[in-house]
Tab-separated table of C-alpha atoms in Angstrom:
chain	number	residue	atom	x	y	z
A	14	UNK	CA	19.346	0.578	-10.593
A	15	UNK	CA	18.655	-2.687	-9.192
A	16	UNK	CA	15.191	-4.178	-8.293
A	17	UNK	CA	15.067	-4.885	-5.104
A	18	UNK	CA	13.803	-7.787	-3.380
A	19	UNK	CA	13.334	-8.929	0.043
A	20	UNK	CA	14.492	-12.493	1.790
A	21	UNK	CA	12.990	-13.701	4.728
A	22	UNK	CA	14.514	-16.569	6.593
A	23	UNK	CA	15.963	-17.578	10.148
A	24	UNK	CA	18.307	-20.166	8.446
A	25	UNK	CA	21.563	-17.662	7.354
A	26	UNK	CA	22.546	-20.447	5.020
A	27	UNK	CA	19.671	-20.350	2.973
A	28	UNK	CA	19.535	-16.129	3.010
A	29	UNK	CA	23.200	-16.697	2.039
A	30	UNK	CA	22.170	-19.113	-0.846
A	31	UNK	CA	19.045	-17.215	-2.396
A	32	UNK	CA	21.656	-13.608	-2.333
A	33	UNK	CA	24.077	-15.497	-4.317
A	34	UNK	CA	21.782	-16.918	-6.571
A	35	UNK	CA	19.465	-13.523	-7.066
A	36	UNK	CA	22.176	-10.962	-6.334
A	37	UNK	CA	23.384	-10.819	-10.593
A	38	UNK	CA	19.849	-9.655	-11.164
A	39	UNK	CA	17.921	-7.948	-7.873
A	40	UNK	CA	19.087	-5.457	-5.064
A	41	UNK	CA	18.748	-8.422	-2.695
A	42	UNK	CA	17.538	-7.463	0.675
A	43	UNK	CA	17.301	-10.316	4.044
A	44	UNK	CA	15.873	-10.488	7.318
A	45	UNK	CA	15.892	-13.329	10.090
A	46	UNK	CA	12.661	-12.862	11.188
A	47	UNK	CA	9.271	-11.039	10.552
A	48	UNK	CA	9.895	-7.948	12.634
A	49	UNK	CA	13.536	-7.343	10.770
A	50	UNK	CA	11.059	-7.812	7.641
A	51	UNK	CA	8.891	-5.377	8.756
A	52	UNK	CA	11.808	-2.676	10.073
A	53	UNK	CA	13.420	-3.237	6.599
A	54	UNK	CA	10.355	-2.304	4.384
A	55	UNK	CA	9.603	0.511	5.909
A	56	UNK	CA	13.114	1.515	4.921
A	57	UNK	CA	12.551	0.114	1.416
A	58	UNK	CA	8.599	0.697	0.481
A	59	UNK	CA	9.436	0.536	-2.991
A	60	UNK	CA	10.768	-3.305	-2.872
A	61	UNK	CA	8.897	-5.566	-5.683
A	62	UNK	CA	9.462	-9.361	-4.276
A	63	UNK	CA	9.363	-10.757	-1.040
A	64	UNK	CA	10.171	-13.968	-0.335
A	65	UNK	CA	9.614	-15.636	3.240
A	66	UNK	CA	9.987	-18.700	5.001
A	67	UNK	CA	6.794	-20.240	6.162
A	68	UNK	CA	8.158	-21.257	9.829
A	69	UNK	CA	9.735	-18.191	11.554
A	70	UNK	CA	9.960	-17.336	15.346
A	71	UNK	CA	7.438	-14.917	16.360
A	72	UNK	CA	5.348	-14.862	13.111
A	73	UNK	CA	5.026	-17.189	10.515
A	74	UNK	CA	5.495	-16.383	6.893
A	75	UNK	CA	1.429	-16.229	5.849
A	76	UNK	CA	1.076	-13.781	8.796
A	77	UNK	CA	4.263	-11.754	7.605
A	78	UNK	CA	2.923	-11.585	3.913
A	79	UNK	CA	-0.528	-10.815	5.180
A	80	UNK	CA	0.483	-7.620	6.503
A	81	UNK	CA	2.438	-6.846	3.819
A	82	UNK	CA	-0.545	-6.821	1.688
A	83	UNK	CA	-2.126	-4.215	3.954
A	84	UNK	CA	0.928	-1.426	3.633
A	85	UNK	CA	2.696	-2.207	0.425
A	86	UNK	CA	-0.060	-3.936	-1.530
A	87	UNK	CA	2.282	-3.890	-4.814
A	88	UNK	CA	4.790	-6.133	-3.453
A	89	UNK	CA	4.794	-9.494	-5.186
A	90	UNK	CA	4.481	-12.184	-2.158
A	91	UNK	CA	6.019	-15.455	-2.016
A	92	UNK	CA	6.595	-18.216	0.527
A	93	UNK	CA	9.379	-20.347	0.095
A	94	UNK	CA	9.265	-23.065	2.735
A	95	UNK	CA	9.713	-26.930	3.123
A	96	UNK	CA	7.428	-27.246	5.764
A	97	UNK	CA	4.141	-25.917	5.460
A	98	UNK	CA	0.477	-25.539	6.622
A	99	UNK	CA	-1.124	-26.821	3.035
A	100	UNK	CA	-4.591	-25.036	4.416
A	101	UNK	CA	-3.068	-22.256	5.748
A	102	UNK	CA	-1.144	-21.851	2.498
A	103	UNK	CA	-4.168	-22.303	-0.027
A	104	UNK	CA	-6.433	-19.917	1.704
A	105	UNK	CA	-3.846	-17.161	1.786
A	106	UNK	CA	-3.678	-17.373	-1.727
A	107	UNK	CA	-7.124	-17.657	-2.341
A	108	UNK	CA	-7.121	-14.624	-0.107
A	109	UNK	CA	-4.716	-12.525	-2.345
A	110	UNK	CA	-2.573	-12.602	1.218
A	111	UNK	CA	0.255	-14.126	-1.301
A	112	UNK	CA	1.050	-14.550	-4.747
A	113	UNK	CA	3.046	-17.766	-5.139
A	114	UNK	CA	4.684	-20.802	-3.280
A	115	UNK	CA	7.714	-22.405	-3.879
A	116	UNK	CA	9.006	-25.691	-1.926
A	117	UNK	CA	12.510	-25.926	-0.443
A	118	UNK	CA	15.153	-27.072	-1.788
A	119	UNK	CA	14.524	-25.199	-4.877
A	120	UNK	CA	15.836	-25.616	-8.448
A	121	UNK	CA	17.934	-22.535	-9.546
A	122	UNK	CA	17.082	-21.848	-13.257
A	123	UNK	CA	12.862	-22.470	-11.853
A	124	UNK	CA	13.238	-20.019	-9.193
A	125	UNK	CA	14.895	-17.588	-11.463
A	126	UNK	CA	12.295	-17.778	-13.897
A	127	UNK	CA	9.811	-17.337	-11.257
A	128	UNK	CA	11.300	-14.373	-9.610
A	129	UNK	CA	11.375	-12.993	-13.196
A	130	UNK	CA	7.844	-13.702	-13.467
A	131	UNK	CA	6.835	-12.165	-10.212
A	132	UNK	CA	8.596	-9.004	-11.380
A	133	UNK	CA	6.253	-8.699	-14.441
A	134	UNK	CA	3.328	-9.142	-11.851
A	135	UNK	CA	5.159	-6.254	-9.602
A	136	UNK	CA	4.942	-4.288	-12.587
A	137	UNK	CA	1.189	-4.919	-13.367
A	138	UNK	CA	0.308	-4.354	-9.668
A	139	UNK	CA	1.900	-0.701	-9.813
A	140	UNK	CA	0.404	0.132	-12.914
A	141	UNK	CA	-3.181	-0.849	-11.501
A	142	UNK	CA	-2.905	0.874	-8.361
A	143	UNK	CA	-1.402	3.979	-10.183
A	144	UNK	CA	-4.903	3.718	-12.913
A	145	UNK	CA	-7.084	3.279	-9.146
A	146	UNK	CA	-5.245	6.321	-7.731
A	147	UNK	CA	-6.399	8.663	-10.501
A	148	UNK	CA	-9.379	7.466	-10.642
A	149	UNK	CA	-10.464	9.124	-6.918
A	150	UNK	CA	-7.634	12.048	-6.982
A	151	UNK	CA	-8.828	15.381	-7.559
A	152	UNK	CA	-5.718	16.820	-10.154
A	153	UNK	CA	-5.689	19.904	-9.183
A	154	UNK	CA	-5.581	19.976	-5.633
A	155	UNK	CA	-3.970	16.615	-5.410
A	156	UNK	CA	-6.800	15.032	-2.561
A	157	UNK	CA	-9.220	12.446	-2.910
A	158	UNK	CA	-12.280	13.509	-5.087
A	159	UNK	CA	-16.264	13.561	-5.304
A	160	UNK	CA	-16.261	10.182	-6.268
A	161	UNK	CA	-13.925	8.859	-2.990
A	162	UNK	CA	-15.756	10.938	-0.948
A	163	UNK	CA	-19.388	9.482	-2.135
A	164	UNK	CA	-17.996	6.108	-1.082
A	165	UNK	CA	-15.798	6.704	1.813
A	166	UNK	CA	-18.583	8.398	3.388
A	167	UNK	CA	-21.259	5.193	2.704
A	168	UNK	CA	-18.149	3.054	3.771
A	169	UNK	CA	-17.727	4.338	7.250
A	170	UNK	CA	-21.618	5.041	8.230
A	171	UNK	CA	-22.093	1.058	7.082
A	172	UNK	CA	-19.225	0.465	9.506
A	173	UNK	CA	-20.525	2.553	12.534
A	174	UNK	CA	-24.398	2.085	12.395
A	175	UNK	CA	-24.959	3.525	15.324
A	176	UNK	CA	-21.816	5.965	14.837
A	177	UNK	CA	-20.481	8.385	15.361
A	178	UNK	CA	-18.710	9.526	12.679
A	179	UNK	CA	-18.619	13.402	11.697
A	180	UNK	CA	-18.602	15.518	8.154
A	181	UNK	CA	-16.833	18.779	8.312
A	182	UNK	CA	-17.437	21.034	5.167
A	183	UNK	CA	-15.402	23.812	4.095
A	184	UNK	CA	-15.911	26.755	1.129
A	185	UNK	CA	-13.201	28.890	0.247
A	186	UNK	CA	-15.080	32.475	0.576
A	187	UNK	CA	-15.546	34.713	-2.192
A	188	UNK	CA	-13.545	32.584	-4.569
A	189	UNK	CA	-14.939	33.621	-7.640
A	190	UNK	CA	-14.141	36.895	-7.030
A	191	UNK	CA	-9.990	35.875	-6.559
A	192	UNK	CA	-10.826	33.600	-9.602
A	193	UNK	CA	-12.090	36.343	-11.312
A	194	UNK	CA	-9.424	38.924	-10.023
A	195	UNK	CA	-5.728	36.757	-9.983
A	196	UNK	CA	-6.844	34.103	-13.170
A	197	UNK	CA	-7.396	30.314	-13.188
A	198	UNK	CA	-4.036	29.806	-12.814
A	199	UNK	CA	-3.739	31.143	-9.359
A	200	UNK	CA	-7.331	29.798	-8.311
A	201	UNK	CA	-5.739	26.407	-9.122
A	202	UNK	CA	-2.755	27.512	-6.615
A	203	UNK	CA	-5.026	28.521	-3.593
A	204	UNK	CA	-7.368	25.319	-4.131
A	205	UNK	CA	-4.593	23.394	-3.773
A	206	UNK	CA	-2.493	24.977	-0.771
A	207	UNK	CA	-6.240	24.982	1.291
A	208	UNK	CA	-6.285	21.534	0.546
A	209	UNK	CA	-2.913	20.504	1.831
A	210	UNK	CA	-3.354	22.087	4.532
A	211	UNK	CA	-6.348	20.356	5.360
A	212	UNK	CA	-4.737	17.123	4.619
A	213	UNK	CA	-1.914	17.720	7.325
A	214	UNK	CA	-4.212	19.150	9.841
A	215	UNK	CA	-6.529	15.883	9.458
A	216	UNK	CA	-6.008	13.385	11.867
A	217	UNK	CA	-4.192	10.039	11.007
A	218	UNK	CA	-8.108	8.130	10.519
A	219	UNK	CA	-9.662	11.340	8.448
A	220	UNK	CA	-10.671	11.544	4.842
A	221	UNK	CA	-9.872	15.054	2.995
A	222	UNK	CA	-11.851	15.351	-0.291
A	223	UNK	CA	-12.507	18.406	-2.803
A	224	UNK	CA	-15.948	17.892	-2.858
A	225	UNK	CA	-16.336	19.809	-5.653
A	226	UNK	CA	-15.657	23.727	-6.559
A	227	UNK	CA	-14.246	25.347	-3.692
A	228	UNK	CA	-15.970	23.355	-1.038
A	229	UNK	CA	-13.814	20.261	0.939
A	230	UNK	CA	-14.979	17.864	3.223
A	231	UNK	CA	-13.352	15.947	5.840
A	232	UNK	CA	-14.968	12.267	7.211
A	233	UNK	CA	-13.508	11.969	11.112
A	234	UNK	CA	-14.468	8.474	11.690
A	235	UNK	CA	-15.085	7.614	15.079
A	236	UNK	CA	-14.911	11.445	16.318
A	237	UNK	CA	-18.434	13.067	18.218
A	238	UNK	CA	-17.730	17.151	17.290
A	239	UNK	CA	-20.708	17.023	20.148
């Protein structure tokens, strides 16, 4: 299977030119504007390169890529643009808002090389963020952990000083006694279906942790239980 990548231009003739030239090696992808961008990500979360214009109706190509960094953070971001905003430009990359910048008209055989390259980046991006995901999910039950938790919770009361956000604490009662009674293997089981269904009763801006044991907690930022 194809990787797939995403173009991003109102011109049709140059979508038309980068499919031709990127469609041998990628599951090429286009869009005429930011929004179409947008729809066909959603669609497509697992794309590795996008590639955007920097002048678009609407929303230009920094703003486009800037968002992208917020819901698919391991897509490799690239403007490809003759006519730029050389500030705008520098600071999104010194920003992380995008990865590389390519002028227009481009050279075939350097664009190919770069896309290549920006695929090995894709690849280093998903590894990292797989490494940072295990690092604050709890294996067994499959939700954030102690750790998370610890700095989710400092996160949010630095970010509402005068509040309110609200803790909710759960225990699983008389666990050690099921523990004890059905084996670790079926402890394991119940941890983990309380813990789901915390996580889909938890509104869309709530943390669920295991906060260690059979205890859970849930952070409701913004939410007075008062």
């Amino acid at each position: 299977m194809k990787t797939k990548v995403l173009c991003v231009d109102d011109d049709n003739s140059i979508l038309d030119a980068l499919t031709r030239l990127l469609k041998a090696q990628f599951d090429v992808g286009t869009a005429s504007c930011a929004r179409e961008g947008l729809d066909w990500l959603k669609k497509n979360p697992d794309c590795a390169v996008v590639l955007s214009d920097f002048r678009m109706p609407g929303m230009n190509g920094v703003e486009f890529l800037r968002e992208i960094r917020q819901n698919h953070p391991e897509s490799v971001r690239a403007i490809l643009s003759g006519q730029i905003d050389l500030q705008l430009v520098s600071e999104a990359i010194n920003n992380s808002d995008i990865h590389k910048f390519f002028l227009k008209p481009w050279e075939n055989d350097y664009l190919l090389v770069q896309m290549s390259e920006a695929l090995n980046l894709h690849h280093t991006l998903r590894e990292k963020a797989h490494y940072e995901r295990l690092a604050v999910t709890d294996p067994v039950t499959q939700v954030s952990n102690h750790r998370f938790f610890q700095n989710q919770l400092r996160r949010e009361l630095q970010a509402r000083p005068q509040g309110p956000v609200s803790l909710l604490i759960f225990d699983v009662d008389d666990f050690k006694a099921y523990n004890d009674r059905y084996g670790h293997p079926e402890g394991d089981r119940l941890l983990y279906n309380v813990a789901q269904t915390l996580e889909r009763l938890r509104p869309r801006e709530g943390f669920v942790s295991r906060y260690g044991g059979e205890e859970f907690t849930m952070i409701l930022p913004g939410l007075d239980l008062d």
